Amino acid sequence: MSQVSRLSDLYGREGLSPGHSACRGCGATVAVRQILLAAEPPFIVVTPTGCLEVISSQFPYTSWRVPWVHVAFENAAAVASGIEAALRALERKGLGRRHKVIVIAGDGGTFDIGFQALSGAFERGHDLLYICYDNEAYMNTGIQRSAATPLGSATTTTPAGKREQKKDIVSILVGHGSPYVATSSPHLWKDLTNKVRKAQSIEGPTFLHVVAPCPRGWYFEPQLTIKMAKLAVETRIFPIYEVENGKYRINYMINRPRPVEEYLKLQSRFAYLLRPENAHLLERFKQWVEDRWNYLQKMAAVTSS
Amino acid sequence: MYSLRTQRLMTGNEAVAYAVKQADVDFIAAYPITPQTIIVERLSEYVASGEINAEFVPVESEHSALSACIGASLSGARVFTSSSAQGLALMHEVMYIASGLRCPIVMAVANRALSAPLNIHGDHSDIMGSRDSGWVQIFCENPQEVYDYTIQAFRLAEHPDVLLPVTVNLDGFTVSHSSEPVAVLEDSVVKEYLPRHERPRLDYYSPASFGVFALPTHYFEFKVEQEKALRKAGDVFNEVAAAYPDEAGRLVKLDKVNSDGRIALVCMGGTTGTLRHVLKQSASREFSLISLKLFTPFPSKEILEALSDAEGVVVMDRATSPGAPLPPLASNIVASLYEAGINIPVLSVVYGLGGREPTLRLIREMLEKAKERLRTVKVRVNRMYLGYRGEER
Amino acid sequence: MKRRSEILMPVVFEVGNTAERSVANWRDSKPVIERRLCTNCLICWIYCPEPAIFMDEGGLVQIDYEHCKGCGICAEECPRKAIKMVMEDV
């Protein structure tokens, strides 16, 4: 595994072609580009139904320059399991060769409908890298709530703001015994690309949770996508950390977090949350951010020895 | 050519597993469900003992089983799975994708009733629920056919002009769990019969995008092309069967006995054996029997040939189509007759739901009623539920 | 095994061929690089969602106007403020 230290290490390895139909300023495609720039051959990409699939694969066109497959919404991890195991058998028989299978899925296909297949694949221990680009709602169908939608966020199915906080997907996958689970953000391109390489180099089911700001669904101006990812991290709303064989490590220490309001007020989806009558919800949001940060710090301390 | 064969005592399920082992599959994914479970138990034993060089993936659901099979198939592997009833229903979505992506997966279905009420016994309602999923659908009468047809299913599925998934159907319990002597081929003979063909696959060094979406500008054409491929499966069927090394085991679209009988019985699966037995014992030569092996693509031409001398036809369905004019097999037969302008009376019999046994006595009664109804009643299509205890409509 | 895409299976063999399509008409403003400020650091490129930024043979960063949708991320993120968004003529 070679380390990515300069952008020139990545240049010329493009896996996604332009001309796709992602919205202007799409955070998911920035993340996907970086993932593909980093990934080491040979690999195969599996994408469930969702934004990424729809923007990149309208017959007779494809934006993918690498082998890619879409089957359905809820089964990306199962499809990946099949590819991984089949290639193992084919390699043994001299009829094919193993590839790293990389799933790139949205939060709906990961946290919700694809969760059973994901859990099954991780429990069985397939050698695959599952990456969730998290834009915190069902954007492809028009911004409906998912289990990854944060507390207070308005979606078309939670018009007055979601009442529940998002699922802690990382802990769930750590609970599956995965050797490597990490979070990242496209604004930290060095972090993301090196984590892709690291996760890819580890045998077994590994997971990356990547924040993917969505101008359309979060209601912000498209030029602010990278800023938004940065704010998510610098407010401690989306901490950057990794869990390697159960050992927690915060990769991007935020000693002086920016106020969460700085992040929330730039996105109209949080308009309700910021209303005076919802102050108690905002308090809950802040508490959640603080609790999780404290939890991560404790876990990092406890597991470091 | 029986020198090719040795006999072994096997259930239908064991016959499937043995055939799959000899087919040298690369990948199996399955989830346990009665009455199919023994197939995958045997296969996992073969994998564990090294008798078969394949990966067995014990997935967490049938939906994932078929999804994993698609991934494996698109990677170039020879792939097998099996299921029943609720499991097949859970696969329903993925079945359409397997055929749409032209994956030559072979699936054994130990046919079982669908819930509710929950029932683990045999009938064909599971596979009939996926009738229009674009898979080739083969029905077997006994473990011997199960063995022979499973092997031929791989060759049919993987034929370069076909590239479609195939189900091999065996009645739950009556075929899946009944032991009979099965004559099996030598491993090397099966290997020679099932050569591997190149097909587009997921490969970093020859990239392609699989499973792209189609707008109204292209979707229609994809679907019609897929239908043509399914028809093509009917055309290459005989070629696939003719190449099978043992003539006695060759796959046929249908098999007709008592050709001179003036009333034709049409049936699929294990109950056909019961009908054969009843007809053999009977002094009457009034009935001919058509054992239908290929349900999809429906062999209308061959059915019409077989019915050319019939004065009436009894169609036996082990499934219902609630609210439809006729159950699935009867519906196909009537449509075929209509298309050919043949205007003979039809008795549509629904039997054996949820494992209710079509006993010898019931079959004999049915034959008597059939003679009477097809002779005396003026309506073109009669209906009856065989062995149903309630009042007929 | 290589073949051309045909209406047979939903597979596209001409990988990356969306590059043949122009998305220029998505744009209401376009990024313009001010050469004297640009250090060709590629930050704009790594944050481009398309990608519509490339390095020419002379090693200079350029905008691919056929594929730029005008989101403005490059202008926003350029560490030297070397990219300006300019309204398109309508």
CSV table of N, CA, C and O in Angstrom, one decimal, chain A residues 41-45 53-75 78-79 81-90 92-93 95-97 99 116-118 120-121 124 126, chain B residues 24-27 52-55 57-61 63-65 67-79 90 93-94 97 101 196 201-215 217-218 222:
chain,number,residue,atom,x,y,z
A,41,PRO,N,-5.9,-1.2,-8.1
A,41,PRO,CA,-6.4,-2.3,-8.9
A,41,PRO,C,-5.9,-3.7,-8.4
A,41,PRO,O,-4.8,-3.7,-7.8
A,42,PRO,N,-6.6,-4.7,-8.8
A,42,PRO,CA,-7.9,-4.7,-9.5
A,42,PRO,C,-9.0,-4.7,-8.5
A,42,PRO,O,-9.0,-5.3,-7.5
A,43,PHE,N,-10.0,-3.9,-8.9
A,43,PHE,CA,-11.2,-3.8,-8.0
A,43,PHE,C,-12.5,-3.8,-8.9
A,43,PHE,O,-12.4,-3.5,-10.1
A,44,ILE,N,-13.6,-4.0,-8.2
A,44,ILE,CA,-14.9,-4.0,-8.9
A,44,ILE,C,-15.8,-3.2,-8.0
A,44,ILE,O,-15.8,-3.3,-6.7
A,45,VAL,N,-16.6,-2.3,-8.5
A,45,VAL,CA,-17.5,-1.4,-7.7
A,45,VAL,C,-18.9,-1.9,-7.8
A,45,VAL,O,-19.4,-2.2,-8.9
A,53,GLU,N,-26.1,5.8,-8.6
A,53,GLU,CA,-26.4,4.8,-9.7
A,53,GLU,C,-27.1,5.6,-10.8
A,53,GLU,O,-26.8,5.4,-12.0
A,54,VAL,N,-28.1,6.4,-10.4
A,54,VAL,CA,-28.9,7.0,-11.5
A,54,VAL,C,-28.1,8.1,-12.2
A,54,VAL,O,-28.3,8.3,-13.4
A,55,ILE,N,-27.2,8.8,-11.6
A,55,ILE,CA,-26.5,9.9,-12.3
A,55,ILE,C,-25.4,9.3,-13.2
A,55,ILE,O,-24.9,10.1,-14.0
A,56,SER,N,-25.1,8.1,-13.0
A,56,SER,CA,-23.9,7.6,-13.7
A,56,SER,C,-24.1,6.5,-14.7
A,56,SER,O,-23.2,6.0,-15.4
A,57,SER,N,-25.4,6.0,-14.9
A,57,SER,CA,-25.5,4.8,-15.7
A,57,SER,C,-26.8,4.7,-16.5
A,57,SER,O,-27.5,3.7,-16.5
A,58,GLN,N,-27.1,5.8,-17.3
A,58,GLN,CA,-28.3,5.7,-18.1
A,58,GLN,C,-27.9,5.2,-19.5
A,58,GLN,O,-27.2,5.7,-20.3
A,59,PHE,N,-28.4,4.0,-19.8
A,59,PHE,CA,-28.2,3.3,-21.1
A,59,PHE,C,-28.4,4.3,-22.2
A,59,PHE,O,-29.4,4.9,-22.2
A,60,PRO,N,-27.6,4.3,-23.2
A,60,PRO,CA,-26.4,3.6,-23.5
A,60,PRO,C,-25.1,4.3,-23.0
A,60,PRO,O,-24.1,4.1,-23.6
A,61,TYR,N,-25.2,4.9,-21.9
A,61,TYR,CA,-24.0,5.7,-21.3
A,61,TYR,C,-23.6,5.1,-20.0
A,61,TYR,O,-24.5,4.5,-19.2
A,62,THR,N,-22.4,5.3,-19.6
A,62,THR,CA,-21.9,5.1,-18.3
A,62,THR,C,-20.8,6.0,-18.0
A,62,THR,O,-20.0,6.4,-18.8
A,63,SER,N,-20.7,6.5,-16.7
A,63,SER,CA,-19.6,7.3,-16.3
A,63,SER,C,-18.5,6.5,-15.7
A,63,SER,O,-17.4,7.1,-15.4
A,64,TRP,N,-18.8,5.2,-15.5
A,64,TRP,CA,-17.8,4.4,-14.8
A,64,TRP,C,-16.7,3.9,-15.8
A,64,TRP,O,-17.0,3.4,-16.9
A,65,ARG,N,-15.5,4.1,-15.4
A,65,ARG,CA,-14.3,3.6,-16.2
A,65,ARG,C,-13.8,2.4,-15.6
A,65,ARG,O,-12.8,1.8,-16.1
A,66,VAL,N,-14.4,1.9,-14.5
A,66,VAL,CA,-13.9,0.7,-13.8
A,66,VAL,C,-15.1,-0.2,-13.8
A,66,VAL,O,-16.2,0.2,-14.1
A,67,PRO,N,-14.8,-1.5,-13.7
A,67,PRO,CA,-16.0,-2.5,-13.7
A,67,PRO,C,-17.0,-2.1,-12.6
A,67,PRO,O,-16.6,-1.9,-11.4
A,68,TRP,N,-18.2,-2.1,-12.9
A,68,TRP,CA,-19.2,-1.6,-12.1
A,68,TRP,C,-20.5,-2.4,-12.2
A,68,TRP,O,-20.8,-2.8,-13.3
A,69,VAL,N,-21.2,-2.6,-11.1
A,69,VAL,CA,-22.5,-3.3,-11.2
A,69,VAL,C,-23.5,-2.7,-10.2
A,69,VAL,O,-23.2,-2.4,-9.1
A,70,HIS,N,-24.8,-2.6,-10.8
A,70,HIS,CA,-25.9,-2.3,-9.9
A,70,HIS,C,-26.9,-3.4,-10.1
A,70,HIS,O,-27.2,-3.8,-11.2
A,71,VAL,N,-27.5,-3.8,-9.0
A,71,VAL,CA,-28.5,-4.9,-9.0
A,71,VAL,C,-29.8,-4.4,-8.5
A,71,VAL,O,-30.8,-4.4,-9.2
A,72,ALA,N,-29.8,-4.0,-7.2
A,72,ALA,CA,-31.1,-3.4,-6.6
A,72,ALA,C,-30.7,-2.5,-5.5
A,72,ALA,O,-29.5,-2.2,-5.3
A,73,PHE,N,-31.7,-2.1,-4.7
A,73,PHE,CA,-31.5,-1.1,-3.7
A,73,PHE,C,-30.9,-1.7,-2.4
A,73,PHE,O,-30.0,-1.2,-1.8
A,74,GLU,N,-31.5,-2.9,-2.0
A,74,GLU,CA,-31.2,-3.4,-0.6
A,74,GLU,C,-30.2,-4.5,-0.6
A,74,GLU,O,-30.0,-5.1,0.4
A,75,ASN,N,-29.5,-4.7,-1.7
A,75,ASN,CA,-28.7,-5.9,-1.7
A,75,ASN,C,-27.2,-5.7,-2.1
A,75,ASN,O,-26.6,-6.7,-2.5
A,78,ALA,N,-24.9,-8.0,-0.5
A,78,ALA,CA,-25.0,-9.4,-0.9
A,78,ALA,C,-24.4,-9.7,-2.3
A,78,ALA,O,-23.8,-10.7,-2.5
A,79,VAL,N,-24.6,-8.7,-3.2
A,79,VAL,CA,-24.1,-8.8,-4.5
A,79,VAL,C,-22.5,-8.9,-4.4
A,79,VAL,O,-21.8,-9.7,-5.0
A,81,SER,N,-20.8,-9.8,-1.8
A,81,SER,CA,-20.4,-11.1,-1.2
A,81,SER,C,-20.3,-12.2,-2.3
A,81,SER,O,-19.4,-13.0,-2.3
A,82,GLY,N,-21.3,-12.1,-3.3
A,82,GLY,CA,-21.3,-13.1,-4.3
A,82,GLY,C,-20.1,-13.0,-5.3
A,82,GLY,O,-19.4,-14.0,-5.6
A,83,ILE,N,-19.8,-11.7,-5.6
A,83,ILE,CA,-18.6,-11.5,-6.5
A,83,ILE,C,-17.3,-11.9,-5.8
A,83,ILE,O,-16.5,-12.7,-6.4
A,84,GLU,N,-17.2,-11.5,-4.5
A,84,GLU,CA,-16.0,-11.8,-3.8
A,84,GLU,C,-15.7,-13.3,-3.7
A,84,GLU,O,-14.7,-13.9,-4.0
A,85,ALA,N,-16.8,-14.1,-3.3
A,85,ALA,CA,-16.7,-15.5,-3.1
A,85,ALA,C,-16.5,-16.2,-4.4
A,85,ALA,O,-15.7,-17.2,-4.6
A,86,ALA,N,-17.2,-15.8,-5.4
A,86,ALA,CA,-17.1,-16.4,-6.7
A,86,ALA,C,-15.7,-16.3,-7.3
A,86,ALA,O,-15.2,-17.3,-7.8
A,87,LEU,N,-15.2,-15.1,-7.2
A,87,LEU,CA,-13.8,-14.9,-7.8
A,87,LEU,C,-12.8,-15.7,-7.0
A,87,LEU,O,-11.8,-16.1,-7.6
A,88,ARG,N,-13.0,-15.9,-5.7
A,88,ARG,CA,-12.1,-16.8,-5.0
A,88,ARG,C,-12.1,-18.2,-5.6
A,88,ARG,O,-11.1,-18.8,-5.8
A,89,ALA,N,-13.4,-18.7,-5.8
A,89,ALA,CA,-13.5,-20.1,-6.4
A,89,ALA,C,-12.9,-20.1,-7.8
A,89,ALA,O,-12.1,-21.0,-8.1
A,90,LEU,N,-13.2,-19.1,-8.6
A,90,LEU,CA,-12.6,-19.1,-10.0
A,90,LEU,C,-11.1,-19.0,-10.0
A,90,LEU,O,-10.5,-19.6,-10.8
A,92,ARG,N,-9.1,-20.2,-7.7
A,92,ARG,CA,-8.6,-21.5,-7.3
A,92,ARG,C,-8.7,-22.5,-8.5
A,92,ARG,O,-7.8,-23.3,-8.7
A,93,LYS,N,-9.7,-22.3,-9.4
A,93,LYS,CA,-9.8,-23.2,-10.5
A,93,LYS,C,-9.1,-22.7,-11.8
A,93,LYS,O,-9.3,-23.3,-12.8
A,95,LEU,N,-9.8,-20.1,-13.4
A,95,LEU,CA,-10.8,-19.5,-14.3
A,95,LEU,C,-11.0,-18.0,-14.1
A,95,LEU,O,-11.9,-17.5,-14.8
A,96,GLY,N,-10.3,-17.4,-13.3
A,96,GLY,CA,-10.5,-16.0,-13.0
A,96,GLY,C,-9.5,-15.5,-12.0
A,96,GLY,O,-8.7,-16.3,-11.5
A,97,ARG,N,-9.6,-14.3,-11.6
A,97,ARG,CA,-8.7,-13.8,-10.5
A,97,ARG,C,-9.5,-12.9,-9.5
A,97,ARG,O,-10.5,-12.3,-9.9
A,99,HIS,N,-10.5,-9.9,-7.1
A,99,HIS,CA,-10.6,-8.5,-7.2
A,99,HIS,C,-11.0,-8.0,-5.8
A,99,HIS,O,-11.7,-8.7,-5.1
A,116,GLN,N,-29.7,-5.3,6.3
A,116,GLN,CA,-29.7,-6.7,6.6
A,116,GLN,C,-28.6,-7.4,5.8
A,116,GLN,O,-27.8,-8.2,6.3
A,117,ALA,N,-28.5,-7.0,4.5
A,117,ALA,CA,-27.5,-7.6,3.6
A,117,ALA,C,-26.1,-7.2,4.1
A,117,ALA,O,-25.2,-7.9,4.1
A,118,LEU,N,-26.0,-5.9,4.6
A,118,LEU,CA,-24.7,-5.4,5.1
A,118,LEU,C,-24.3,-6.2,6.3
A,118,LEU,O,-23.1,-6.6,6.4
A,120,GLY,N,-25.2,-9.1,7.2
A,120,GLY,CA,-24.9,-10.5,6.8
A,120,GLY,C,-23.5,-10.6,6.2
A,120,GLY,O,-22.7,-11.5,6.6
A,121,ALA,N,-23.2,-9.7,5.3
A,121,ALA,CA,-21.9,-9.8,4.7
A,121,ALA,C,-20.8,-9.6,5.7
A,121,ALA,O,-19.7,-10.2,5.6
A,124,ARG,N,-20.4,-12.6,7.9
A,124,ARG,CA,-19.7,-13.8,7.2
A,124,ARG,C,-18.2,-13.5,6.9
A,124,ARG,O,-17.5,-14.4,6.5
A,126,HIS,N,-16.7,-11.5,4.5
A,126,HIS,CA,-16.2,-11.3,3.2
A,126,HIS,C,-15.1,-10.3,3.1
A,126,HIS,O,-15.1,-9.3,3.8
B,24,ASP,N,-20.0,-29.2,-11.6
B,24,ASP,CA,-18.8,-28.5,-11.3
B,24,ASP,C,-19.1,-27.0,-11.1
B,24,ASP,O,-18.4,-26.1,-11.7
B,25,VAL,N,-20.1,-26.7,-10.3
B,25,VAL,CA,-20.4,-25.3,-10.1
B,25,VAL,C,-19.3,-24.6,-9.3
B,25,VAL,O,-18.5,-25.3,-8.6
B,26,ASP,N,-19.3,-23.3,-9.4
B,26,ASP,CA,-18.2,-22.5,-8.7
B,26,ASP,C,-18.8,-21.8,-7.5
B,26,ASP,O,-18.1,-21.5,-6.5
B,27,PHE,N,-20.1,-21.7,-7.5
B,27,PHE,CA,-20.7,-20.8,-6.4
B,27,PHE,C,-22.1,-21.3,-6.1
B,27,PHE,O,-22.9,-21.5,-7.0
B,52,ILE,N,-16.4,-31.0,-4.2
B,52,ILE,CA,-16.8,-30.0,-5.2
B,52,ILE,C,-15.9,-28.7,-4.9
B,52,ILE,O,-15.8,-28.3,-3.7
B,53,ASN,N,-15.3,-28.2,-5.9
B,53,ASN,CA,-14.5,-27.0,-5.7
B,53,ASN,C,-15.3,-25.7,-6.0
B,53,ASN,O,-15.3,-25.2,-7.1
B,54,ALA,N,-16.0,-25.3,-4.9
B,54,ALA,CA,-16.9,-24.2,-5.0
B,54,ALA,C,-16.9,-23.4,-3.7
B,54,ALA,O,-16.5,-23.9,-2.7
B,55,GLU,N,-17.4,-22.2,-3.8
B,55,GLU,CA,-17.7,-21.4,-2.6
B,55,GLU,C,-19.2,-21.6,-2.2
B,55,GLU,O,-20.0,-21.4,-3.1
B,57,VAL,N,-21.9,-19.9,0.1
B,57,VAL,CA,-22.1,-18.8,1.0
B,57,VAL,C,-23.5,-18.9,1.7
B,57,VAL,O,-24.6,-18.8,1.0
B,58,PRO,N,-23.5,-19.2,3.0
B,58,PRO,CA,-24.7,-19.3,3.7
B,58,PRO,C,-25.3,-17.9,4.1
B,58,PRO,O,-25.0,-17.4,5.2
B,59,VAL,N,-26.0,-17.4,3.2
B,59,VAL,CA,-26.5,-16.0,3.3
B,59,VAL,C,-27.5,-15.8,4.4
B,59,VAL,O,-28.0,-16.8,5.0
B,60,GLU,N,-27.9,-14.6,4.7
B,60,GLU,CA,-28.8,-14.3,5.8
B,60,GLU,C,-30.3,-14.2,5.3
B,60,GLU,O,-31.2,-13.9,6.1
B,61,SER,N,-30.5,-14.4,4.0
B,61,SER,CA,-31.9,-14.4,3.5
B,61,SER,C,-31.9,-14.9,2.1
B,61,SER,O,-30.9,-14.9,1.4
B,63,HIS,N,-33.4,-13.3,-0.3
B,63,HIS,CA,-33.2,-12.1,-1.1
B,63,HIS,C,-31.7,-12.0,-1.4
B,63,HIS,O,-31.2,-11.8,-2.5
B,64,SER,N,-30.9,-12.1,-0.3
B,64,SER,CA,-29.4,-12.1,-0.5
B,64,SER,C,-28.9,-13.2,-1.2
B,64,SER,O,-27.9,-13.1,-1.9
B,65,ALA,N,-29.5,-14.4,-1.1
B,65,ALA,CA,-29.1,-15.6,-1.8
B,65,ALA,C,-29.0,-15.3,-3.3
B,65,ALA,O,-28.0,-15.5,-4.0
B,67,SER,N,-29.3,-12.5,-4.8
B,67,SER,CA,-28.5,-11.3,-5.1
B,67,SER,C,-27.0,-11.7,-5.2
B,67,SER,O,-26.3,-11.3,-6.1
B,68,ALA,N,-26.6,-12.5,-4.2
B,68,ALA,CA,-25.2,-13.0,-4.3
B,68,ALA,C,-25.0,-13.8,-5.5
B,68,ALA,O,-23.9,-13.7,-6.2
B,69,CYS,N,-26.0,-14.6,-5.9
B,69,CYS,CA,-25.9,-15.4,-7.1
B,69,CYS,C,-25.7,-14.5,-8.4
B,69,CYS,O,-24.9,-14.9,-9.3
B,70,ILE,N,-26.4,-13.4,-8.4
B,70,ILE,CA,-26.2,-12.5,-9.5
B,70,ILE,C,-24.8,-12.0,-9.6
B,70,ILE,O,-24.2,-11.9,-10.6
B,71,GLY,N,-24.3,-11.5,-8.4
B,71,GLY,CA,-22.9,-11.0,-8.3
B,71,GLY,C,-21.9,-12.1,-8.8
B,71,GLY,O,-21.0,-11.8,-9.6
B,72,ALA,N,-22.2,-13.3,-8.4
B,72,ALA,CA,-21.3,-14.4,-8.8
B,72,ALA,C,-21.4,-14.7,-10.3
B,72,ALA,O,-20.4,-14.9,-10.9
B,73,SER,N,-22.6,-14.7,-10.7
B,73,SER,CA,-22.8,-15.0,-12.1
B,73,SER,C,-22.2,-14.0,-13.0
B,73,SER,O,-21.6,-14.3,-14.1
B,74,LEU,N,-22.3,-12.7,-12.6
B,74,LEU,CA,-21.7,-11.6,-13.4
B,74,LEU,C,-20.2,-11.6,-13.3
B,74,LEU,O,-19.5,-11.0,-14.1
B,75,SER,N,-19.7,-12.4,-12.4
B,75,SER,CA,-18.2,-12.5,-12.2
B,75,SER,C,-17.7,-13.7,-13.1
B,75,SER,O,-16.5,-14.0,-13.1
B,76,GLY,N,-18.6,-14.4,-13.8
B,76,GLY,CA,-18.3,-15.4,-14.7
B,76,GLY,C,-18.4,-16.8,-14.1
B,76,GLY,O,-18.0,-17.8,-14.7
B,77,ALA,N,-19.0,-16.9,-12.9
B,77,ALA,CA,-19.0,-18.2,-12.2
B,77,ALA,C,-20.3,-19.0,-12.7
B,77,ALA,O,-21.2,-18.5,-13.2
B,78,ARG,N,-20.2,-20.3,-12.6
B,78,ARG,CA,-21.3,-21.2,-12.7
B,78,ARG,C,-22.0,-21.3,-11.4
B,78,ARG,O,-21.4,-21.6,-10.4
B,79,VAL,N,-23.3,-21.0,-11.3
B,79,VAL,CA,-23.9,-20.6,-10.1
B,79,VAL,C,-25.2,-21.4,-9.9
B,79,VAL,O,-26.0,-21.7,-10.8
B,90,LEU,N,-39.7,-14.1,-1.4
B,90,LEU,CA,-38.7,-13.1,-0.9
B,90,LEU,C,-37.7,-12.7,-2.1
B,90,LEU,O,-37.3,-11.6,-2.2
B,93,GLU,N,-38.4,-10.1,-6.3
B,93,GLU,CA,-37.8,-8.9,-7.0
B,93,GLU,C,-36.5,-9.2,-7.7
B,93,GLU,O,-36.3,-8.8,-8.9
B,94,VAL,N,-35.7,-10.1,-7.1
B,94,VAL,CA,-34.4,-10.4,-7.6
B,94,VAL,C,-34.5,-11.3,-8.8
B,94,VAL,O,-33.6,-11.3,-9.7
B,97,ILE,N,-34.5,-9.4,-11.9
B,97,ILE,CA,-33.2,-8.8,-12.2
B,97,ILE,C,-32.3,-9.8,-12.8
B,97,ILE,O,-31.5,-9.6,-13.7
B,101,LEU,N,-30.7,-9.2,-16.3
B,101,LEU,CA,-29.3,-9.1,-16.4
B,101,LEU,C,-28.7,-10.3,-17.1
B,101,LEU,O,-27.4,-10.4,-17.3
B,196,ARG,N,-17.5,-24.8,-20.7
B,196,ARG,CA,-17.7,-23.4,-20.2
B,196,ARG,C,-17.6,-22.5,-21.4
B,196,ARG,O,-16.8,-22.7,-22.3
B,201,ARG,N,-18.2,-10.4,-18.3
B,201,ARG,CA,-18.1,-10.5,-16.9
B,201,ARG,C,-17.4,-9.3,-16.3
B,201,ARG,O,-16.7,-8.6,-16.9
B,202,LEU,N,-17.6,-9.2,-15.0
B,202,LEU,CA,-16.9,-8.1,-14.2
B,202,LEU,C,-15.5,-8.4,-14.1
B,202,LEU,O,-15.0,-9.4,-13.6
B,203,ASP,N,-14.6,-7.5,-14.7
B,203,ASP,CA,-13.2,-7.7,-14.8
B,203,ASP,C,-12.5,-6.4,-14.9
B,203,ASP,O,-12.8,-5.6,-15.8
B,204,TYR,N,-11.6,-6.1,-14.0
B,204,TYR,CA,-10.9,-4.8,-14.0
B,204,TYR,C,-10.2,-4.5,-15.3
B,204,TYR,O,-10.2,-3.4,-15.8
B,205,TYR,N,-9.7,-5.6,-15.9
B,205,TYR,CA,-8.9,-5.4,-17.1
B,205,TYR,C,-9.8,-5.4,-18.4
B,205,TYR,O,-9.2,-5.2,-19.5
B,206,SER,N,-11.1,-5.5,-18.3
B,206,SER,CA,-12.0,-5.4,-19.4
B,206,SER,C,-13.3,-4.8,-18.9
B,206,SER,O,-14.3,-5.5,-18.8
B,207,PRO,N,-13.2,-3.6,-18.4
B,207,PRO,CA,-14.3,-3.0,-17.6
B,207,PRO,C,-15.6,-2.8,-18.4
B,207,PRO,O,-15.6,-2.5,-19.6
B,208,ALA,N,-16.7,-3.0,-17.8
B,208,ALA,CA,-18.0,-2.7,-18.4
B,208,ALA,C,-19.0,-2.3,-17.2
B,208,ALA,O,-18.6,-2.6,-16.0
B,209,SER,N,-20.1,-1.7,-17.5
B,209,SER,CA,-21.0,-1.3,-16.5
B,209,SER,C,-22.2,-2.2,-16.6
B,209,SER,O,-22.9,-2.2,-17.7
B,210,PHE,N,-22.5,-3.0,-15.6
B,210,PHE,CA,-23.6,-4.0,-15.6
B,210,PHE,C,-24.8,-3.4,-14.8
B,210,PHE,O,-24.6,-2.8,-13.7
B,211,GLY,N,-26.0,-3.6,-15.3
B,211,GLY,CA,-27.1,-3.2,-14.5
B,211,GLY,C,-27.4,-1.7,-14.6
B,211,GLY,O,-27.9,-1.1,-13.7
B,212,VAL,N,-27.1,-1.1,-15.8
B,212,VAL,CA,-27.5,0.3,-16.0
B,212,VAL,C,-29.0,0.4,-16.2
B,212,VAL,O,-29.7,-0.6,-16.3
B,213,PHE,N,-29.5,1.6,-16.0
B,213,PHE,CA,-30.9,1.8,-16.1
B,213,PHE,C,-31.3,2.3,-17.5
B,213,PHE,O,-30.5,2.8,-18.3
B,214,ALA,N,-32.6,2.0,-17.9
B,214,ALA,CA,-33.1,2.4,-19.2
B,214,ALA,C,-34.3,3.3,-19.1
B,214,ALA,O,-35.2,3.0,-18.3
B,215,LEU,N,-34.3,4.3,-19.8
B,215,LEU,CA,-35.5,5.2,-19.9
B,215,LEU,C,-36.5,4.6,-20.8
B,215,LEU,O,-36.3,3.6,-21.5
B,217,THR,N,-37.1,5.3,-23.6
B,217,THR,CA,-36.5,5.2,-25.0
B,217,THR,C,-35.9,3.8,-25.2
B,217,THR,O,-35.7,3.4,-26.4
B,218,HIS,N,-35.5,3.1,-24.2
B,218,HIS,CA,-34.9,1.8,-24.4
B,218,HIS,C,-35.5,0.6,-23.6
B,218,HIS,O,-35.3,-0.5,-24.1
B,222,PHE,N,-35.5,-3.7,-24.4
B,222,PHE,CA,-34.8,-4.7,-23.5
B,222,PHE,C,-35.7,-5.8,-23.2
B,222,PHE,O,-35.4,-7.0,-23.2
